[in-house]
């Protein structure tokens, strides 16, 4: 990957954009500029989703999150801390004199073959300011519902209900589980010139061509409810709400889904059935949930085995019996795979991630249970009888196919 540098005077250069330059001219730059640029480009080259710059007692620690796992990349002299912070603030057009309050910003890395957006979050800690850089590489992110890796049933349900004239589709899961990517893919699947699509996000992850996106600004009073009320006066067909966090947002979303709009949103819950409990706890009446929700999906991301170094092995009989007890179709002499490690995967044994999802269809039976205030377990049991496959069971199917390891599925999913 060619070197890059910050050059705000370059002709045609946009604000907060790092312009291109020839590698050999990098020696003309200040050493600190080269250091900051290098640690960012190294993270991008290693496919990091996040770059953490953290002040410790006697060093400045740099960590990369690759395929969902953090590792230490390098250490810098603690004396460089303030200079590195200031450099990134300049790149992000932030206030370099503010050290007591959190700040958020963005800048762009431009390479010959692609552009990469960087989202910046700075918070004060007792040892100094800490920076988290979120790497938003559009080319490395698949925004295609057919290529997300969804199981056949989930993909079929998404396509079916995205074509409905109104209703709400929820995607839940922990932070960093790919919920926004799933919703963006859903938007692009149904996007057309005949539809008025508006999103309200905090912040906007990726800029989508032809789709109206609004960023929340809490400090100005522009929160989710305020934006949603304005959006409803814009005659939208489809609304994407970045996250349902409170009763007011949930109330507007549910009522909008019942009055002729398709609503796509996310919740922070651990299972599809738990989303119903979460909405109820927010104060939404159960009958409104049953009437508005079409499907509720829960997802996590699992690391996929490196194709160049994965090793096969024959599992023990006890393990095979356990898989069969969970209705996993498996033969006695099946071969599974485990991680090894090579240069291609940075000696981790894994390269890339894929989605594991469970999708609850709010059928008539499920809707009646919701109205009655049934427990999460009752709702989940009914959904499974109607065809829902749990997160862990879908994950085990990936193990059978040689896509990931049993240990990885056990790490990211909970027991039934």
XYZ file of N, CA, C and O in Angstrom, residues 222-396:
700
model
N -30.455 17.901 18.594
C -30.921 17.130 17.439
C -30.771 15.649 17.760
O -29.822 14.993 17.345
N -31.715 15.114 18.542
C -31.649 13.714 18.929
C -32.566 12.873 18.042
O -33.210 13.375 17.121
N -32.632 11.571 18.331
C -33.422 10.673 17.483
C -34.895 11.084 17.393
O -35.440 11.174 16.288
N -35.595 11.346 18.510
C -37.005 11.723 18.403
C -37.234 12.993 17.577
O -38.170 13.067 16.783
N -36.369 13.998 17.776
C -36.522 15.263 17.037
C -36.367 15.022 15.539
O -37.173 15.498 14.724
N -35.335 14.274 15.157
C -35.102 14.005 13.735
C -36.242 13.172 13.159
O -36.722 13.433 12.046
N -36.700 12.165 13.908
C -37.757 11.292 13.407
C -39.047 12.056 13.146
O -39.745 11.812 12.150
N -39.383 12.997 14.024
C -40.599 13.786 13.795
C -40.494 14.597 12.512
O -41.474 14.741 11.768
N -39.311 15.129 12.256
C -39.116 15.892 11.025
C -39.136 14.990 9.796
O -39.693 15.345 8.761
N -38.526 13.800 9.937
C -38.492 12.863 8.819
C -39.898 12.457 8.406
O -40.202 12.344 7.207
N -40.783 12.262 9.365
C -42.145 11.843 9.054
C -42.907 12.893 8.256
O -43.895 12.573 7.585
N -42.439 14.141 8.296
C -43.054 15.185 7.478
C -42.451 15.249 6.084
O -42.837 16.083 5.268
N -41.474 14.358 5.832
C -40.808 14.316 4.528
C -41.392 13.235 3.616
O -40.816 12.919 2.580
N -42.497 12.634 4.016
C -43.179 11.593 3.238
C -42.246 10.431 2.901
O -42.092 10.058 1.730
N -41.614 9.813 3.913
C -40.705 8.700 3.624
C -41.446 7.389 3.418
O -42.535 7.183 3.954
N -40.855 6.500 2.628
C -41.353 5.132 2.513
C -40.642 4.208 3.490
O -41.259 3.321 4.088
N -39.334 4.423 3.636
C -38.494 3.557 4.461
C -37.627 4.433 5.368
O -37.020 5.410 4.906
N -37.583 4.088 6.648
C -36.775 4.836 7.615
C -35.840 3.869 8.327
O -36.275 2.838 8.841
N -34.559 4.192 8.341
C -33.588 3.427 9.124
C -33.231 4.237 10.355
O -32.785 5.384 10.249
N -33.460 3.655 11.524
C -33.110 4.286 12.795
C -31.873 3.574 13.336
O -31.909 2.376 13.596
N -30.792 4.316 13.505
C -29.528 3.697 13.898
C -29.634 2.812 15.119
O -29.063 1.726 15.162
N -30.376 3.255 16.118
C -30.547 2.445 17.333
C -31.752 2.948 18.116
O -31.958 4.163 18.234
N -32.565 2.048 18.629
C -33.662 2.404 19.527
C -33.119 2.368 20.949
O -32.777 1.302 21.464
N -33.040 3.545 21.576
C -32.395 3.654 22.884
C -33.369 3.977 24.022
O -33.053 3.751 25.185
N -34.512 4.572 23.682
C -35.410 5.044 24.735
C -36.853 4.899 24.300
O -37.150 4.547 23.155
N -37.761 5.187 25.237
C -39.195 5.025 24.969
C -39.654 5.918 23.824
O -40.415 5.488 22.959
N -39.203 7.167 23.809
C -39.689 8.108 22.797
C -39.345 7.647 21.390
O -40.185 7.655 20.491
N -38.102 7.207 21.202
C -37.690 6.712 19.892
C -38.460 5.442 19.537
O -38.930 5.281 18.407
N -38.581 4.522 20.509
C -39.301 3.276 20.265
C -40.763 3.546 19.924
O -41.336 2.910 19.026
N -41.382 4.499 20.624
C -42.790 4.819 20.392
C -43.011 5.351 18.978
O -43.948 4.936 18.284
N -42.148 6.269 18.546
C -42.268 6.819 17.191
C -42.043 5.727 16.155
O -42.748 5.636 15.141
N -41.049 4.855 16.403
C -40.737 3.785 15.449
C -41.911 2.829 15.287
O -42.305 2.479 14.165
N -42.482 2.399 16.411
C -43.588 1.440 16.369
C -44.808 2.045 15.682
O -45.431 1.417 14.813
N -45.158 3.265 16.044
C -46.327 3.903 15.441
C -46.110 4.210 13.962
O -47.054 4.141 13.161
N -44.884 4.521 13.580
C -44.582 4.744 12.164
C -44.727 3.453 11.371
O -45.199 3.457 10.228
N -44.313 2.337 11.999
C -44.434 1.034 11.330
C -45.891 0.641 11.127
O -46.201 -0.146 10.228
N -46.779 1.192 11.946
C -48.200 0.862 11.843
C -48.970 1.823 10.937
O -50.159 1.620 10.688
N -48.280 2.874 10.482
C -48.971 3.881 9.670
C -48.369 4.017 8.274
O -48.327 5.108 7.714
N -47.875 2.887 7.751
C -47.497 2.881 6.343
C -46.029 3.035 6.026
O -45.681 3.370 4.892
N -45.135 2.800 7.003
C -43.702 2.923 6.750
C -42.990 1.614 7.072
O -43.383 0.882 7.976
N -41.933 1.336 6.322
C -41.022 0.253 6.694
C -39.954 0.852 7.606
O -39.281 1.825 7.225
N -39.816 0.302 8.794
C -38.835 0.788 9.763
C -37.762 -0.282 9.949
O -38.068 -1.447 10.220
N -36.514 0.110 9.806
C -35.377 -0.763 10.079
C -34.615 -0.164 11.251
O -34.314 1.029 11.262
N -34.295 -0.985 12.255
C -33.572 -0.443 13.394
C -32.811 -1.545 14.120
O -32.934 -2.729 13.798
N -32.037 -1.127 15.125
C -31.237 -2.062 15.913
C -31.553 -1.916 17.392
O -32.045 -0.875 17.851
N -31.271 -2.982 18.124
C -31.377 -3.003 19.584
C -30.152 -3.722 20.139
O -29.602 -4.605 19.479
N -29.755 -3.362 21.346
C -28.657 -4.070 21.999
C -29.228 -5.143 22.926
O -29.472 -4.899 24.115
N -29.495 -6.308 22.368
C -29.934 -7.454 23.153
C -29.154 -8.677 22.692
O -28.493 -8.648 21.651
N -29.251 -9.767 23.456
C -28.436 -10.946 23.171
C -29.158 -12.010 22.361
O -28.539 -12.962 21.918
N -30.474 -11.870 22.193
C -31.219 -12.838 21.403
C -32.417 -12.152 20.780
O -32.823 -11.062 21.209
N -33.006 -12.789 19.778
C -34.164 -12.204 19.107
C -35.339 -12.073 20.071
O -36.015 -11.034 20.125
N -35.599 -13.123 20.857
C -36.725 -13.090 21.786
C -36.527 -12.035 22.871
O -37.495 -11.428 23.351
N -35.283 -11.781 23.244
C -35.011 -10.790 24.285
C -35.362 -9.378 23.838
O -35.585 -8.494 24.677
N -35.416 -9.141 22.529
C -35.771 -7.813 22.021
C -37.186 -7.432 22.400
O -37.486 -6.258 22.644
N -38.078 -8.412 22.441
C -39.461 -8.152 22.842
C -39.503 -7.705 24.295
O -40.190 -6.740 24.653
N -38.749 -8.384 25.140
C -38.675 -8.004 26.555
C -38.102 -6.604 26.697
O -38.578 -5.796 27.503
N -37.093 -6.296 25.904
C -36.455 -4.973 25.960
C -37.438 -3.868 25.579
O -37.524 -2.841 26.255
N -38.190 -4.071 24.513
C -39.175 -3.067 24.100
C -40.264 -2.904 25.154
O -40.712 -1.786 25.427
N -40.685 -4.008 25.744
C -41.699 -3.954 26.801
C -41.180 -3.170 27.997
O -41.889 -2.342 28.576
N -39.936 -3.414 28.368
C -39.334 -2.687 29.489
C -39.195 -1.193 29.201
O -39.171 -0.372 30.119
N -39.069 -0.847 27.921
C -39.008 0.569 27.541
C -40.359 1.258 27.699
O -40.440 2.489 27.717
N -41.430 0.453 27.777
C -42.752 1.026 27.940
C -43.678 0.845 26.761
O -44.799 1.387 26.760
N -43.257 0.091 25.743
C -44.099 -0.150 24.572
C -45.115 -1.240 24.896
O -44.757 -2.291 25.433
N -46.379 -0.989 24.576
C -47.430 -1.963 24.846
C -47.208 -3.229 24.016
O -46.888 -3.147 22.828
N -47.379 -4.405 24.615
C -47.156 -5.658 23.891
C -47.962 -5.792 22.597
O -47.465 -6.312 21.599
N -49.224 -5.293 22.607
C -50.026 -5.435 21.395
C -49.468 -4.597 20.245
O -49.608 -4.952 19.069
N -48.806 -3.484 20.574
C -48.168 -2.664 19.531
C -46.936 -3.375 18.968
O -46.658 -3.299 17.769
N -46.189 -4.050 19.838
C -45.022 -4.811 19.376
C -45.466 -5.925 18.435
O -44.904 -6.108 17.349
N -46.497 -6.659 18.837
C -46.991 -7.779 18.023
C -47.523 -7.301 16.679
O -47.371 -7.984 15.659
N -48.136 -6.122 16.658
C -48.738 -5.609 15.428
C -47.713 -4.996 14.485
O -47.896 -5.019 13.265
N -46.644 -4.434 15.035
C -45.696 -3.688 14.202
C -44.510 -4.518 13.721
O -44.018 -4.316 12.604
N -44.019 -5.438 14.538
C -42.804 -6.181 14.202
C -43.085 -7.265 13.158
O -44.040 -8.034 13.292
N -42.241 -7.341 12.161
C -42.330 -8.381 11.139
C -41.359 -9.518 11.456
O -41.764 -10.671 11.554
N -40.095 -9.176 11.580
C -39.082 -10.148 11.987
C -38.102 -9.470 12.938
O -37.904 -8.257 12.891
N -37.509 -10.275 13.814
C -36.471 -9.801 14.725
C -35.278 -10.741 14.569
O -35.391 -11.941 14.807
N -34.155 -10.185 14.138
C -32.949 -10.988 13.919
C -31.916 -10.668 14.991
O -31.784 -9.524 15.415
N -31.207 -11.691 15.439
C -30.093 -11.512 16.366
C -28.842 -12.051 15.692
O -28.877 -13.125 15.084
N -27.736 -11.322 15.773
C -26.542 -11.775 15.071
C -25.267 -11.518 15.865
O -25.212 -10.649 16.727
N -24.264 -12.323 15.561
C -22.899 -12.132 16.053
C -21.957 -12.390 14.880
O -22.355 -12.957 13.859
N -20.727 -11.961 15.026
C -19.708 -12.226 14.017
C -18.739 -13.273 14.542
O -18.311 -13.213 15.702
N -18.380 -14.246 13.707
C -17.393 -15.258 14.074
C -16.233 -15.213 13.089
O -16.416 -14.916 11.901
N -15.053 -15.490 13.593
C -13.877 -15.510 12.724
C -13.903 -16.747 11.827
O -14.301 -17.837 12.266
N -13.485 -16.561 10.589
C -13.432 -17.682 9.650
C -11.999 -18.193 9.533
O -11.038 -17.419 9.601
N -11.877 -19.491 9.355
C -10.557 -20.118 9.285
C -9.762 -19.631 8.080
O -10.324 -19.376 7.007
N -8.474 -19.494 8.280
C -7.580 -19.116 7.177
C -7.589 -20.233 6.136
O -7.304 -21.392 6.464
N -7.891 -19.945 4.877
C -7.963 -21.004 3.861
C -6.616 -21.622 3.523
O -6.556 -22.720 2.967
N -5.522 -20.936 3.887
C -4.205 -21.424 3.496
C -3.547 -22.326 4.542
O -2.581 -23.027 4.222
N -4.040 -22.287 5.777
C -3.333 -23.079 6.795
C -4.246 -23.891 7.704
O -3.761 -24.521 8.648
N -5.549 -23.894 7.489
C -6.426 -24.635 8.391
C -6.126 -26.132 8.311
O -5.802 -26.662 7.244
N -6.216 -26.801 9.453
C -5.890 -28.218 9.540
C -7.143 -29.032 9.870
O -7.977 -28.603 10.672
N -7.253 -30.209 9.274
C -8.407 -31.043 9.574
C -8.078 -32.021 10.697
O -6.921 -32.311 10.979
N -9.132 -32.503 11.352
C -8.976 -33.506 12.410
C -10.293 -34.268 12.541
O -11.351 -33.800 12.130
N -10.195 -35.452 13.105
C -11.380 -36.289 13.310
C -11.865 -36.074 14.747
O -11.123 -36.334 15.699
N -13.085 -35.556 14.946
C -13.570 -35.280 16.297
C -13.867 -36.557 17.081
O -14.108 -37.619 16.505
N -13.836 -36.434 18.398
C -14.124 -37.575 19.265
C -15.613 -37.925 19.210
O -16.463 -37.082 18.900
N -15.930 -39.160 19.556
C -17.308 -39.645 19.495
C -18.231 -38.844 20.416
O -19.390 -38.570 20.071
N -17.732 -38.445 21.579
C -18.564 -37.686 22.516
C -19.019 -36.363 21.898
O -20.163 -35.929 22.095
N -18.130 -35.748 21.139
C -18.478 -34.489 20.485
C -19.529 -34.718 19.400
O -20.487 -33.948 19.270
N -19.372 -35.790 18.636
C -20.349 -36.113 17.592
C -21.725 -36.366 18.193
O -22.743 -35.916 17.664
N -21.770 -37.059 19.310
C -23.043 -37.336 19.968
C -23.698 -36.044 20.456
O -24.923 -35.881 20.380
N -22.876 -35.122 20.935
C -23.396 -33.841 21.405
C -24.008 -33.050 20.253
O -25.085 -32.467 20.381
N -23.330 -33.044 19.116
C -23.858 -32.324 17.946
C -25.151 -32.948 17.463
O -26.106 -32.243 17.114
N -25.204 -34.276 17.444
C -26.420 -34.959 16.996
C -27.585 -34.686 17.931
O -28.739 -34.594 17.511
N -27.306 -34.537 19.225
C -28.370 -34.262 20.191
C -29.001 -32.900 19.964
O -30.109 -32.624 20.432
N -28.309 -32.040 19.239
C -28.824 -30.711 18.920
C -29.421 -30.663 17.508
O -29.563 -29.599 16.919
N -29.740 -31.838 16.992
C -30.365 -31.967 15.671
C -29.490 -31.429 14.544
O -29.980 -30.967 13.518
N -28.173 -31.488 14.763
C -27.240 -31.096 13.709
C -26.971 -32.314 12.839
O -26.546 -33.362 13.325
N -27.216 -32.176 11.547
C -26.999 -33.286 10.621
C -25.501 -33.532 10.474
O -24.752 -32.668 10.016
N -25.068 -34.729 10.892
C -23.634 -35.005 10.911
C -23.407 -36.503 10.742
O -24.198 -37.327 11.207
N -22.331 -36.849 10.052
C -21.995 -38.263 9.856
C -20.871 -38.655 10.817
O -20.129 -37.801 11.305
N -20.755 -39.941 11.075
C -19.818 -40.417 12.097
C -18.350 -40.180 11.731
O -17.522 -39.959 12.599
N -18.030 -40.249 10.449
C -16.618 -40.094 10.055
C -16.334 -38.704 9.493
O -15.459 -38.533 8.644
N -17.069 -37.706 9.976
C -16.884 -36.342 9.482
C -15.519 -35.803 9.894
O -14.947 -36.194 10.917
N -14.991 -34.890 9.083
C -13.715 -34.241 9.357
C -13.982 -32.765 9.666
O -14.648 -32.076 8.892
N -13.503 -32.295 10.810
C -13.622 -30.884 11.170
C -12.270 -30.196 10.966
O -11.276 -30.834 10.636
N -12.250 -28.874 11.194
C -11.023 -28.112 10.967
C -10.681 -27.267 12.186
O -11.555 -26.889 12.959
N -9.382 -27.003 12.332
C -8.913 -26.163 13.431
C -7.888 -25.166 12.903
O -7.331 -25.329 11.805
N -7.654 -24.106 13.692
C -6.737 -23.049 13.294
C -5.285 -23.473 13.516
O -4.971 -24.187 14.469
N -4.420 -23.023 12.607
C -2.992 -23.308 12.739
C -2.194 -22.008 12.820
O -1.568 -21.723 13.825
N -2.200 -21.212 11.748
C -1.459 -19.957 11.721
C -0.393 -19.933 10.648
O 0.362 -20.899 10.492
N -0.335 -18.846 9.894
C 0.686 -18.658 8.853
C 0.842 -17.159 8.601
O 0.167 -16.338 9.222
N 1.717 -16.807 7.682
C 1.943 -15.398 7.385
C 0.700 -14.722 6.820
O 0.448 -13.539 7.059
N -0.088 -15.476 6.041
C -1.270 -14.909 5.389
C -2.297 -14.426 6.414
O -2.984 -13.425 6.192
N -2.397 -15.126 7.544
C -3.373 -14.754 8.579
C -2.710 -14.136 9.798
O -3.307 -14.085 10.874
N -1.470 -13.697 9.659
C -0.730 -13.081 10.756
C -0.586 -14.035 11.938
O -0.622 -13.639 13.100
N -0.466 -15.338 11.596
C -0.258 -16.409 12.579
C -1.401 -16.543 13.592
O -1.190 -17.017 14.719
N -2.601 -16.158 13.204
C -3.760 -16.309 14.086
C -4.570 -17.556 13.738
O -5.322 -18.057 14.572
N -4.450 -18.041 12.507
C -5.252 -19.169 12.056
C -6.608 -18.763 11.503
O -7.355 -19.601 10.993
N -6.919 -17.459 11.597
C -8.198 -16.950 11.106
C -7.967 -15.770 10.170
O -7.018 -15.003 10.341
N -8.851 -15.630 9.204
C -8.792 -14.459 8.319
C -10.212 -14.107 7.886
O -10.865 -14.866 7.176
N -10.695 -12.963 8.355
C -12.039 -12.523 8.030
C -13.070 -13.023 9.025
O -12.776 -13.862 9.885
N -14.286 -12.481 8.896
C -15.397 -12.893 9.757
C -16.664 -13.064 8.929
O -16.776 -12.540 7.832
N -17.591 -13.812 9.478
C -18.878 -14.003 8.837
C -19.985 -13.897 9.881
O -19.727 -13.946 11.087
N -21.215 -13.780 9.396
C -22.362 -13.576 10.286
C -22.964 -14.905 10.704
O -23.094 -15.829 9.903
N -23.320 -14.993 11.985
C -24.178 -16.067 12.476
C -25.454 -15.391 12.983
O -25.382 -14.465 13.794
N -26.609 -15.847 12.496
C -27.858 -15.143 12.788
C -28.972 -16.119 13.161
O -29.029 -17.240 12.649
N -29.840 -15.666 14.054
C -31.111 -16.337 14.288
C -32.219 -15.325 13.992
O -32.086 -14.141 14.328
N -33.276 -15.765 13.331
C -34.329 -14.840 12.902
C -35.683 -15.328 13.382
O -36.122 -16.424 13.027
N -36.319 -14.499 14.194
C -37.632 -14.804 14.755
C -38.692 -14.129 13.894
O -38.709 -12.898 13.754
N -39.556 -14.927 13.302
C -40.669 -14.402 12.519
C -41.852 -14.172 13.464
O -42.265 -15.081 14.180
N -42.361 -12.945 13.469
C -43.487 -12.637 14.352
C -44.770 -13.132 13.671
O -45.510 -12.380 13.046
N -45.003 -14.422 13.810
C -46.173 -15.072 13.231
C -47.395 -14.804 14.119
O -47.299 -14.125 15.146
N -48.530 -15.370 13.731
C -49.733 -15.207 14.545
C -49.534 -15.812 15.934
O -49.896 -15.198 16.944
N -48.938 -17.002 15.989
C -48.705 -17.654 17.283
C -47.746 -16.846 18.146
O -47.968 -16.646 19.345
N -46.650 -16.352 17.535
C -45.691 -15.545 18.283
C -46.325 -14.240 18.743
O -46.096 -13.782 19.871
N -47.145 -13.636 17.876
C -47.816 -12.396 18.234
C -48.753 -12.567 19.413
O -48.824 -11.706 20.307
N -49.473 -13.673 19.458
C -50.383 -13.932 20.579
C -49.613 -14.094 21.883
O -50.059 -13.639 22.944
N -48.459 -14.754 21.812
C -47.634 -14.898 23.012
C -47.128 -13.544 23.504
O -47.086 -13.278 24.712
N -46.729 -12.687 22.569
C -46.246 -11.355 22.942
C -47.347 -10.571 23.638
O -47.117 -9.927 24.676
N -48.566 -10.619 23.087
C -49.693 -9.890 23.678
C -50.002 -10.403 25.083
O -50.343 -9.633 25.992
N -49.842 -11.710 25.287
C -50.105 -12.300 26.604
C -48.984 -12.032 27.604
O -49.112 -12.365 28.781
N -47.883 -11.462 27.130
C -46.760 -11.197 28.028
C -45.961 -12.435 28.347
O -45.421 -12.564 29.458
N -45.851 -13.347 27.387
C -45.117 -14.597 27.600
C -43.638 -14.310 27.858
O -43.096 -13.269 27.480
N -42.982 -15.257 28.495
C -41.565 -15.106 28.807
C -40.717 -15.249 27.550
O -41.182 -15.735 26.507
N -39.460 -14.850 27.686
C -38.520 -14.974 26.577
C -38.379 -16.434 26.143
O -38.324 -16.740 24.949
N -38.353 -17.356 27.111
C -38.208 -18.775 26.801
C -39.415 -19.309 26.029
O -39.267 -20.054 25.052
N -40.613 -18.922 26.450
C -41.817 -19.383 25.754
C -41.836 -18.898 24.314
O -42.183 -19.648 23.392
N -41.460 -17.643 24.126
C -41.446 -17.078 22.775
C -40.408 -17.780 21.907
O -40.658 -18.099 20.741
N -39.236 -18.045 22.493
C -38.177 -18.703 21.743
C -38.560 -20.136 21.391
O -38.305 -20.606 20.268
N -39.179 -20.848 22.317
C -39.594 -22.226 22.048
C -40.608 -22.285 20.904
O -40.540 -23.157 20.038
N -41.552 -21.350 20.907
C -42.546 -21.303 19.833
C -41.886 -20.983 18.493
O -42.199 -21.602 17.465
N -40.960 -20.028 18.505
C -40.261 -19.663 17.270
C -39.464 -20.841 16.716
O -39.429 -21.068 15.497
N -38.862 -21.619 17.593
C -38.079 -22.775 17.130
C -38.979 -23.858 16.558
O -38.614 -24.522 15.581
N -40.159 -24.021 17.140
C -41.098 -24.992 16.572
C -41.556 -24.558 15.175
O -41.913 -25.392 14.336
N -41.542 -23.248 14.930
C -41.955 -22.736 13.625
C -40.786 -22.600 12.647
O -40.955 -22.059 11.555
N -39.611 -23.073 13.050
C -38.498 -23.117 12.104
C -37.281 -22.290 12.431
O -36.269 -22.368 11.731
N -37.319 -21.477 13.489
C -36.148 -20.674 13.829
C -35.001 -21.567 14.299
O -35.201 -22.475 15.104
N -33.817 -21.295 13.799
C -32.608 -22.006 14.203
C -31.793 -21.061 15.068
O -31.549 -19.914 14.691
N -31.382 -21.512 16.236
C -30.691 -20.634 17.184
C -29.309 -20.236 16.682
O -28.756 -20.823 15.760
N -28.747 -19.212 17.340
C -27.402 -18.747 16.993
C -26.383 -19.878 17.060
O -25.594 -20.081 16.137
N -26.397 -20.620 18.179
C -25.396 -21.671 18.344
C -25.564 -22.775 17.307
O -24.581 -23.270 16.753
N -26.810 -23.147 17.011
C -27.043 -24.203 16.023
C -26.620 -23.759 14.627
O -26.032 -24.539 13.873
N -26.893 -22.508 14.283
C -26.419 -21.995 12.995
C -24.897 -21.948 12.960
O -24.273 -22.216 11.934
N -24.293 -21.597 14.106
C -22.840 -21.583 14.180
C -22.242 -22.967 14.008
O -21.223 -23.140 13.337
N -22.890 -23.974 14.596
C -22.397 -25.346 14.455
C -22.466 -25.817 13.005
O -21.632 -26.616 12.562
